[in-house]
Amino acid sequence: MDKKQPGEPSQDPVLVLDIAAIRGPMLPEVGGKAANLGELASVGLPVPRGFCLTTAAYRQALSGVGLEPVFAALEEASASAMDQLSGLAARARSLVIEAGVPAEIAEAVRSAYQDLGANVPVAVRSSATAEDLPFASFAGQQDTFLNVVGVDAVLDAVSRCWASLWTDRAVAYRTTNVIDHATVALAVVVQEMVNSATAGVMFTANPVTGNRYETVIDASPGLGEAVVSGAVNPDHYVVNARRGAVLTRVLGDRQVEIRAMPGGGTERVERPLPADSAVEPCLSDRQVLELAKLGLAVQEHYRAPQDTEWAIDDDGKLWLTQARPITTLYPQTTRTPPAPGEHAFLNFSLAQGLTRPLTPMGLAGIRLIASSVAKTAAFDVPDPRSGPPAYYEAGQRIFFDFSAVLRSRVGRTIVPRVFDVMEARSAAIMRGLFDDPRFTVTIKTPIKLTRHVAPVAAKYRVPESLFRGLFRPAKAMRRVERLSTELRSTFSVPSEATPHQRLGHVQRILGEEVFATVPQVLPLPALGFAMLALVRRILGDQAPYSELQTVIRGLPNNVTTEMDLALWQVASEIREDPDAVASMVRHTAAELVEQYRDARLPPVAQAGLERFLRKYGHRAVAEIDLGMPRWSDDPTHILGVIANYLRLSDGAEAPDQQFTQAALDADEQVARFVARARAKSPLHAVIVRLALDRTRRFAGLRELPKYNLVLGLSAARKQLLLIGDELVAAQRIERPEDIFFLDLDDVEIALAGDDVHEVVAERRAAYLQELRRKHIPRVLLSDGTEPEATPGRNEGKQRPGTLSGSPASAGLVSAPARVIMDPVGAHLEPGEILVAPSTDPGWTPLFLTAGGLVMEMGGANSHGAVVAREYGIPAVVGVPDATSRIRTGQRITVDGAAGTVSIENSG
């Protein structure tokens, strides 16, 4: 057997390595499984003896067998083309099996096997280079053969392991995870079999709840394959390894046992179902705690939670047979809370309707804005670029520590109610933590809150704004218009500014200017909704929820509604020119973008789009992220929406007409409420009329603070791109947009002369990886627990086929669903029900033709809910897993008043 030491150079490819000679950095030579086993053995952890047939052996054996055409075809194949992938996988397997094990490699295996002992039973396991990685475990993708006896049987198992790199599931998994098939190779681990009395799997963090302090163990008699393959209901243990306490013990029926057979191979033994009184745990508490201690040792070595496989032999000795990262855990926060005790972190990204991660520069911008808010509220912010004390990041998303809210009597009263109308599922999780003894109320008066709210209210004269809005509404509106104009002027930057000066202006815009509009404008829409609540209080049952919703339809002064109608107006102008319509619908959105940039669109479309982008080009999907292209940078989404509008039949009711009718309906409903109030007394009528007037005037302004904030972000983005141009010219980055994969400190370093190409590449790869994450928690605890994932919290009680959420816009509609994860390039047929994870203003052009709306996120007053009400389409928000439980084309019924979504033929 070759005795190559770690890192030792060699002229000839090494075909076989002793496991004891393997280390983690050798993954390209030995694959993930062998690299991990070698690492464990190197620190003295109990790993069975064995050797590894390297990836060099795989490549040598399969060079020239004709896999290249398969690689080329797979490079072009889509992850959804399952039949094509399956055919290519079968072709690759056939080529590998036909190649067999060449004589030189067979001799190296024979020698290494004899070193273990004559006819010793071994496990032959695949170890791929794209396996057991920090971002993808690939568990179960390649084959394992147990209790293999004799060198001929080992060689046959090696050949079959090589072929298993090309199983249908392995090829599909790599394609989905965008891993180049041509770069993947397979090593094979041959290890002495453990004659296991009991075996199973162990996670050093709870894979369901995310709790980093809990070790989870599944165990069953015999070989661990029964547990790994899911063939048995194992014993299940949850342990607090740090305290040495078994928290949960659930005994399985263990009706199946997989055993090694004399002479080789395994057998599946059916065990009789024991009587309840006869069930004994297959692990003692001592063994459970020893296993948990061993798991902690593995985790501490890798400094990350691990998914391990283990066995206990007939002599009671513990063995580790595998370890890999737990890739399904959501990352913990990037910094540790300074104060002791449990902390709870709210996902502010989701509260903003943003499921995707933010770019590094996007996060840097939010940190500056958050620091500006915190400083205004009299919090200590030592370094604005790091964010305020309550600001955290996890998984490249924004989180805030709201532990103080949970421990405050006033916080418990106010904040969940705000989230009831903003992001209702988050509010439910908050209330679920009220009974957690780690978050008992310790702040019983509002004094602390007042110390932070009062400075903001005083600086921006919030009481005066409320008074003005109540008694001098026209003057209040003029002041808002003046504030918006003045704010735009503060975003300007001299054209002759140097890159360093531009960076300073970015910090000024985000760290000082953009927040100012919020406390100066937001009191007015808050007043508008408060007046609506007052009417409800005065009229009681005479002001039902559905009729109150009518009042806030067709609202004036809503910049998002105005934007959507302006886009509709562009489409309406194009519809007047049949040749222009024919030209627009004949091309894809990408082709239309190219024509627009070359000024080759039909004249009416070119002029209309230019006019629209001059006013609204600063907006975007996921627009709070500085790194996201604005519509003026890339109008693909807008041109796609216009093309959808042009496909509407002539008989369809125009959205602008619907909006006008909604405003008329609102006026009529106001008159009815006033009449009902007059029946009480003339004074009641005066109050109701005034209150609803303020609601109609001001409620639409709720969109303006974010609109102005996005204007500031767009101005900062423009300056950063200009700096990016300078860095490209100096060859510090490859293209201007790379600057968004840096933060402000990185940009300063680059301007000082450092090359940051490698930093950009690493950040971009991490961002693209995070984009693939599907599950995003609303709340994280500091031990990693996701409260929403804890057992019992999500037990549904509605009838099958019915999903529940929060009522958002009253009405009943039955129509086909259209599940859309990203609005850019999306196609929505008129009348279809839009099913989305969340929405921001970038989505709202789709609302004009939607028959209804279902969202996974949001509350009754979230952005999507408000716009849906204004357009009069039924909507339900905060529906868990709506985009995975509803399929495009399924006919669903949305009851916007009841907050339910019924799926027909759901089974």
Short mmCIF file of N, CA, C and O in Angstrom, two decimals, residues 813-895:
data_model
loop_
_atom_site.label_atom_id
_atom_site.label_comp_id
_atom_site.label_asym_id
_atom_site.label_seq_id
_atom_site.Cartn_x
_atom_site.Cartn_y
_atom_site.Cartn_z
N VAL A 813 -63.16 34.47 -4.97
CA VAL A 813 -62.85 34.22 -6.38
C VAL A 813 -62.36 32.79 -6.52
O VAL A 813 -61.62 32.28 -5.68
N SER A 814 -62.80 32.13 -7.59
CA SER A 814 -62.32 30.80 -7.95
C SER A 814 -61.71 30.89 -9.33
O SER A 814 -62.35 31.36 -10.27
N ALA A 815 -60.48 30.46 -9.45
CA ALA A 815 -59.77 30.57 -10.73
C ALA A 815 -58.52 29.71 -10.67
O ALA A 815 -58.11 29.26 -9.60
N PRO A 816 -57.88 29.48 -11.81
CA PRO A 816 -56.60 28.75 -11.80
C PRO A 816 -55.53 29.55 -11.07
O PRO A 816 -55.49 30.78 -11.14
N ALA A 817 -54.64 28.83 -10.40
CA ALA A 817 -53.53 29.48 -9.69
C ALA A 817 -52.34 29.62 -10.63
O ALA A 817 -52.15 28.83 -11.55
N ARG A 818 -51.56 30.64 -10.38
CA ARG A 818 -50.29 30.83 -11.07
C ARG A 818 -49.24 31.10 -10.00
O ARG A 818 -49.23 32.14 -9.38
N VAL A 819 -48.38 30.10 -9.74
CA VAL A 819 -47.34 30.23 -8.73
C VAL A 819 -46.15 30.95 -9.36
O VAL A 819 -45.58 30.47 -10.35
N ILE A 820 -45.79 32.09 -8.80
CA ILE A 820 -44.70 32.90 -9.34
C ILE A 820 -43.73 33.20 -8.20
O ILE A 820 -44.11 33.77 -7.18
N MET A 821 -42.48 32.79 -8.38
CA MET A 821 -41.47 33.02 -7.36
C MET A 821 -40.70 34.32 -7.59
O MET A 821 -40.13 34.89 -6.66
N ASP A 822 -40.66 34.78 -8.83
CA ASP A 822 -39.94 36.00 -9.18
C ASP A 822 -40.74 36.70 -10.27
O ASP A 822 -41.06 36.08 -11.30
N PRO A 823 -41.09 37.97 -10.08
CA PRO A 823 -41.96 38.63 -11.07
C PRO A 823 -41.26 38.95 -12.38
O PRO A 823 -41.92 39.20 -13.39
N VAL A 824 -39.92 38.98 -12.39
CA VAL A 824 -39.20 39.34 -13.60
C VAL A 824 -39.42 38.27 -14.66
O VAL A 824 -39.07 37.11 -14.47
N GLY A 825 -40.01 38.66 -15.76
CA GLY A 825 -40.28 37.73 -16.84
C GLY A 825 -41.49 36.84 -16.62
O GLY A 825 -41.76 35.96 -17.43
N ALA A 826 -42.22 37.06 -15.53
CA ALA A 826 -43.37 36.19 -15.21
C ALA A 826 -44.53 36.47 -16.15
O ALA A 826 -44.74 37.60 -16.60
N HIS A 827 -45.30 35.44 -16.42
CA HIS A 827 -46.51 35.58 -17.25
C HIS A 827 -47.73 35.23 -16.41
O HIS A 827 -47.78 34.16 -15.80
N LEU A 828 -48.66 36.13 -16.35
CA LEU A 828 -49.89 35.93 -15.58
C LEU A 828 -51.07 36.18 -16.50
O LEU A 828 -51.27 37.30 -16.99
N GLU A 829 -51.85 35.13 -16.74
CA GLU A 829 -53.05 35.29 -17.57
C GLU A 829 -54.09 36.12 -16.83
O GLU A 829 -54.22 36.00 -15.60
N PRO A 830 -54.84 36.96 -17.54
CA PRO A 830 -55.89 37.75 -16.88
C PRO A 830 -56.84 36.86 -16.10
O PRO A 830 -57.32 35.84 -16.61
N GLY A 831 -57.09 37.22 -14.85
CA GLY A 831 -58.02 36.48 -14.01
C GLY A 831 -57.40 35.39 -13.19
O GLY A 831 -58.03 34.87 -12.26
N GLU A 832 -56.16 34.99 -13.48
CA GLU A 832 -55.50 33.96 -12.68
C GLU A 832 -55.21 34.50 -11.28
O GLU A 832 -55.04 35.70 -11.08
N ILE A 833 -55.14 33.57 -10.32
CA ILE A 833 -54.84 33.95 -8.95
C ILE A 833 -53.32 33.86 -8.76
O ILE A 833 -52.72 32.81 -8.95
N LEU A 834 -52.74 34.98 -8.40
CA LEU A 834 -51.30 35.05 -8.19
C LEU A 834 -50.95 34.44 -6.83
O LEU A 834 -51.48 34.86 -5.80
N VAL A 835 -50.07 33.45 -6.83
CA VAL A 835 -49.58 32.82 -5.60
C VAL A 835 -48.09 33.13 -5.52
O VAL A 835 -47.33 32.73 -6.40
N ALA A 836 -47.67 33.83 -4.48
CA ALA A 836 -46.30 34.32 -4.40
C ALA A 836 -45.77 34.18 -2.98
O ALA A 836 -46.55 34.16 -2.02
N PRO A 837 -44.44 34.10 -2.81
CA PRO A 837 -43.90 34.06 -1.45
C PRO A 837 -44.13 35.36 -0.71
O PRO A 837 -44.41 35.38 0.48
N SER A 838 -44.00 36.48 -1.42
CA SER A 838 -44.20 37.81 -0.85
C SER A 838 -44.26 38.78 -2.02
O SER A 838 -44.03 38.39 -3.17
N THR A 839 -44.58 40.03 -1.76
CA THR A 839 -44.58 41.02 -2.82
C THR A 839 -44.08 42.35 -2.28
O THR A 839 -44.24 42.65 -1.11
N ASP A 840 -43.43 43.09 -3.17
CA ASP A 840 -43.10 44.47 -2.88
C ASP A 840 -43.58 45.29 -4.08
O ASP A 840 -44.21 44.73 -4.99
N PRO A 841 -43.32 46.60 -4.14
CA PRO A 841 -43.87 47.38 -5.25
C PRO A 841 -43.47 46.87 -6.63
O PRO A 841 -44.19 47.11 -7.61
N GLY A 842 -42.36 46.17 -6.73
CA GLY A 842 -41.96 45.63 -8.02
C GLY A 842 -42.92 44.59 -8.57
O GLY A 842 -42.95 44.33 -9.77
N TRP A 843 -43.71 43.97 -7.69
CA TRP A 843 -44.69 42.97 -8.11
C TRP A 843 -46.00 43.60 -8.57
O TRP A 843 -46.77 42.96 -9.29
N THR A 844 -46.31 44.79 -8.09
CA THR A 844 -47.69 45.27 -8.20
C THR A 844 -48.21 45.48 -9.61
O THR A 844 -49.43 45.43 -9.80
N PRO A 845 -47.36 45.69 -10.63
CA PRO A 845 -47.95 45.72 -11.98
C PRO A 845 -48.72 44.45 -12.33
O PRO A 845 -49.66 44.49 -13.12
N LEU A 846 -48.32 43.31 -11.75
CA LEU A 846 -49.05 42.06 -12.01
C LEU A 846 -50.44 42.08 -11.40
O LEU A 846 -51.34 41.37 -11.85
N PHE A 847 -50.62 42.88 -10.32
CA PHE A 847 -51.91 42.90 -9.63
C PHE A 847 -53.03 43.40 -10.53
O PHE A 847 -54.19 43.07 -10.32
N LEU A 848 -52.68 44.24 -11.51
CA LEU A 848 -53.71 44.86 -12.32
C LEU A 848 -54.52 43.83 -13.12
O LEU A 848 -55.67 44.09 -13.46
N THR A 849 -53.92 42.68 -13.43
CA THR A 849 -54.64 41.67 -14.19
C THR A 849 -54.92 40.41 -13.38
O THR A 849 -55.49 39.46 -13.91
N ALA A 850 -54.53 40.39 -12.11
CA ALA A 850 -54.75 39.20 -11.28
C ALA A 850 -56.20 39.12 -10.83
O ALA A 850 -56.84 40.14 -10.55
N GLY A 851 -56.70 37.88 -10.72
CA GLY A 851 -58.05 37.70 -10.20
C GLY A 851 -58.08 37.61 -8.69
O GLY A 851 -59.13 37.80 -8.06
N GLY A 852 -56.93 37.31 -8.08
CA GLY A 852 -56.83 37.20 -6.64
C GLY A 852 -55.36 37.07 -6.26
O GLY A 852 -54.49 36.95 -7.13
N LEU A 853 -55.12 37.07 -4.96
CA LEU A 853 -53.74 37.04 -4.47
C LEU A 853 -53.64 36.13 -3.26
O LEU A 853 -54.46 36.20 -2.35
N VAL A 854 -52.60 35.29 -3.27
CA VAL A 854 -52.25 34.46 -2.10
C VAL A 854 -50.76 34.67 -1.85
O VAL A 854 -49.95 34.54 -2.76
N MET A 855 -50.40 35.01 -0.60
CA MET A 855 -49.01 35.24 -0.24
C MET A 855 -48.62 34.42 0.97
O MET A 855 -49.42 34.25 1.88
N GLU A 856 -47.39 33.92 0.98
CA GLU A 856 -46.88 33.19 2.14
C GLU A 856 -46.58 34.14 3.29
O GLU A 856 -46.68 33.76 4.46
N MET A 857 -46.17 35.35 2.98
CA MET A 857 -45.84 36.33 4.00
C MET A 857 -46.91 37.41 4.04
O MET A 857 -47.76 37.49 3.19
N GLY A 858 -46.78 38.26 5.08
CA GLY A 858 -47.62 39.45 5.11
C GLY A 858 -48.74 39.38 6.12
O GLY A 858 -49.10 38.32 6.64
N GLY A 859 -49.28 40.55 6.41
CA GLY A 859 -50.44 40.69 7.28
C GLY A 859 -51.46 41.57 6.60
O GLY A 859 -51.31 41.94 5.43
N ALA A 860 -52.50 41.94 7.33
CA ALA A 860 -53.61 42.68 6.73
C ALA A 860 -53.21 44.06 6.23
O ALA A 860 -53.89 44.65 5.40
N ASN A 861 -52.09 44.58 6.73
CA ASN A 861 -51.67 45.90 6.28
C ASN A 861 -50.29 45.86 5.63
O ASN A 861 -49.62 46.87 5.52
N SER A 862 -49.87 44.67 5.19
CA SER A 862 -48.62 44.57 4.45
C SER A 862 -48.84 45.15 3.06
O SER A 862 -49.96 45.38 2.62
N HIS A 863 -47.74 45.35 2.36
CA HIS A 863 -47.82 46.03 1.08
C HIS A 863 -48.78 45.35 0.11
O HIS A 863 -49.65 45.97 -0.48
N GLY A 864 -48.61 44.03 -0.07
CA GLY A 864 -49.45 43.32 -1.02
C GLY A 864 -50.92 43.38 -0.66
O GLY A 864 -51.79 43.51 -1.53
N ALA A 865 -51.22 43.31 0.64
CA ALA A 865 -52.62 43.35 1.10
C ALA A 865 -53.24 44.71 0.79
O ALA A 865 -54.39 44.79 0.31
N VAL A 866 -52.51 45.77 1.05
CA VAL A 866 -53.06 47.11 0.82
C VAL A 866 -53.34 47.34 -0.66
O VAL A 866 -54.41 47.82 -1.04
N VAL A 867 -52.38 46.97 -1.51
CA VAL A 867 -52.57 47.17 -2.94
C VAL A 867 -53.71 46.30 -3.46
O VAL A 867 -54.51 46.73 -4.29
N ALA A 868 -53.80 45.06 -2.95
CA ALA A 868 -54.90 44.18 -3.37
C ALA A 868 -56.25 44.80 -3.02
O ALA A 868 -57.20 44.76 -3.82
N ARG A 869 -56.35 45.39 -1.83
CA ARG A 869 -57.61 46.04 -1.45
C ARG A 869 -57.92 47.21 -2.37
O ARG A 869 -59.06 47.42 -2.77
N GLU A 870 -56.89 47.98 -2.69
CA GLU A 870 -57.13 49.14 -3.54
C GLU A 870 -57.60 48.72 -4.92
O GLU A 870 -58.38 49.43 -5.56
N TYR A 871 -57.10 47.57 -5.40
CA TYR A 871 -57.51 47.10 -6.72
C TYR A 871 -58.76 46.23 -6.66
O TYR A 871 -59.27 45.79 -7.69
N GLY A 872 -59.22 45.94 -5.44
CA GLY A 872 -60.46 45.20 -5.29
C GLY A 872 -60.34 43.73 -5.61
O GLY A 872 -61.33 43.09 -5.99
N ILE A 873 -59.13 43.14 -5.46
CA ILE A 873 -59.00 41.71 -5.73
C ILE A 873 -58.94 40.97 -4.40
O ILE A 873 -58.26 41.41 -3.47
N PRO A 874 -59.65 39.85 -4.26
CA PRO A 874 -59.60 39.08 -3.02
C PRO A 874 -58.18 38.64 -2.71
O PRO A 874 -57.43 38.25 -3.62
N ALA A 875 -57.81 38.68 -1.45
CA ALA A 875 -56.44 38.33 -1.09
C ALA A 875 -56.40 37.69 0.28
O ALA A 875 -57.11 38.11 1.20
N VAL A 876 -55.54 36.68 0.42
CA VAL A 876 -55.23 36.06 1.70
C VAL A 876 -53.71 36.05 1.81
O VAL A 876 -53.02 35.65 0.87
N VAL A 877 -53.20 36.48 2.95
CA VAL A 877 -51.75 36.56 3.12
C VAL A 877 -51.34 35.73 4.34
O VAL A 877 -52.18 35.30 5.13
N GLY A 878 -50.03 35.51 4.49
CA GLY A 878 -49.54 34.73 5.62
C GLY A 878 -49.97 33.27 5.56
O GLY A 878 -50.24 32.66 6.59
N VAL A 879 -50.01 32.70 4.34
CA VAL A 879 -50.42 31.30 4.16
C VAL A 879 -49.16 30.44 4.14
O VAL A 879 -48.36 30.51 3.19
N PRO A 880 -48.92 29.61 5.17
CA PRO A 880 -47.67 28.83 5.23
C PRO A 880 -47.48 27.94 4.00
O PRO A 880 -48.40 27.23 3.59
N ASP A 881 -46.31 28.02 3.41
CA ASP A 881 -45.89 27.13 2.31
C ASP A 881 -46.84 27.14 1.12
O ASP A 881 -47.00 26.14 0.42
N ALA A 882 -47.47 28.28 0.87
CA ALA A 882 -48.46 28.35 -0.21
C ALA A 882 -47.84 28.01 -1.56
O ALA A 882 -48.46 27.32 -2.39
N THR A 883 -46.61 28.46 -1.81
CA THR A 883 -46.02 28.25 -3.13
C THR A 883 -45.62 26.80 -3.39
O THR A 883 -45.41 26.42 -4.53
N SER A 884 -45.51 26.00 -2.33
CA SER A 884 -45.20 24.58 -2.53
C SER A 884 -46.45 23.71 -2.44
O SER A 884 -46.49 22.62 -3.01
N ARG A 885 -47.48 24.20 -1.72
CA ARG A 885 -48.70 23.39 -1.56
C ARG A 885 -49.72 23.64 -2.66
O ARG A 885 -50.66 22.86 -2.84
N ILE A 886 -49.55 24.72 -3.39
CA ILE A 886 -50.42 25.03 -4.53
C ILE A 886 -49.59 24.92 -5.80
O ILE A 886 -48.45 25.37 -5.85
N ARG A 887 -50.16 24.30 -6.82
CA ARG A 887 -49.47 24.15 -8.10
C ARG A 887 -50.09 25.04 -9.15
O ARG A 887 -51.31 25.26 -9.16
N THR A 888 -49.27 25.53 -10.05
CA THR A 888 -49.78 26.32 -11.17
C THR A 888 -50.80 25.49 -11.95
O THR A 888 -50.56 24.33 -12.26
N GLY A 889 -51.93 26.11 -12.25
CA GLY A 889 -52.99 25.43 -12.99
C GLY A 889 -54.06 24.84 -12.11
O GLY A 889 -55.18 24.58 -12.58
N GLN A 890 -53.77 24.59 -10.83
CA GLN A 890 -54.81 24.10 -9.92
C GLN A 890 -55.88 25.18 -9.75
O GLN A 890 -55.57 26.36 -9.63
N ARG A 891 -57.11 24.73 -9.72
CA ARG A 891 -58.20 25.68 -9.47
C ARG A 891 -58.33 25.85 -7.96
O ARG A 891 -58.48 24.87 -7.22
N ILE A 892 -58.27 27.08 -7.51
CA ILE A 892 -58.36 27.36 -6.08
C ILE A 892 -59.42 28.43 -5.86
O ILE A 892 -59.79 29.18 -6.76
N THR A 893 -59.92 28.47 -4.63
CA THR A 893 -60.89 29.49 -4.23
C THR A 893 -60.30 30.31 -3.11
O THR A 893 -59.90 29.76 -2.07
N VAL A 894 -60.23 31.60 -3.32
CA VAL A 894 -59.69 32.52 -2.33
C VAL A 894 -60.85 33.25 -1.67
O VAL A 894 -61.64 33.91 -2.35
N ASP A 895 -60.97 33.09 -0.37
CA ASP A 895 -61.98 33.81 0.41
C ASP A 895 -61.24 34.87 1.21
O ASP A 895 -60.66 34.58 2.27
#
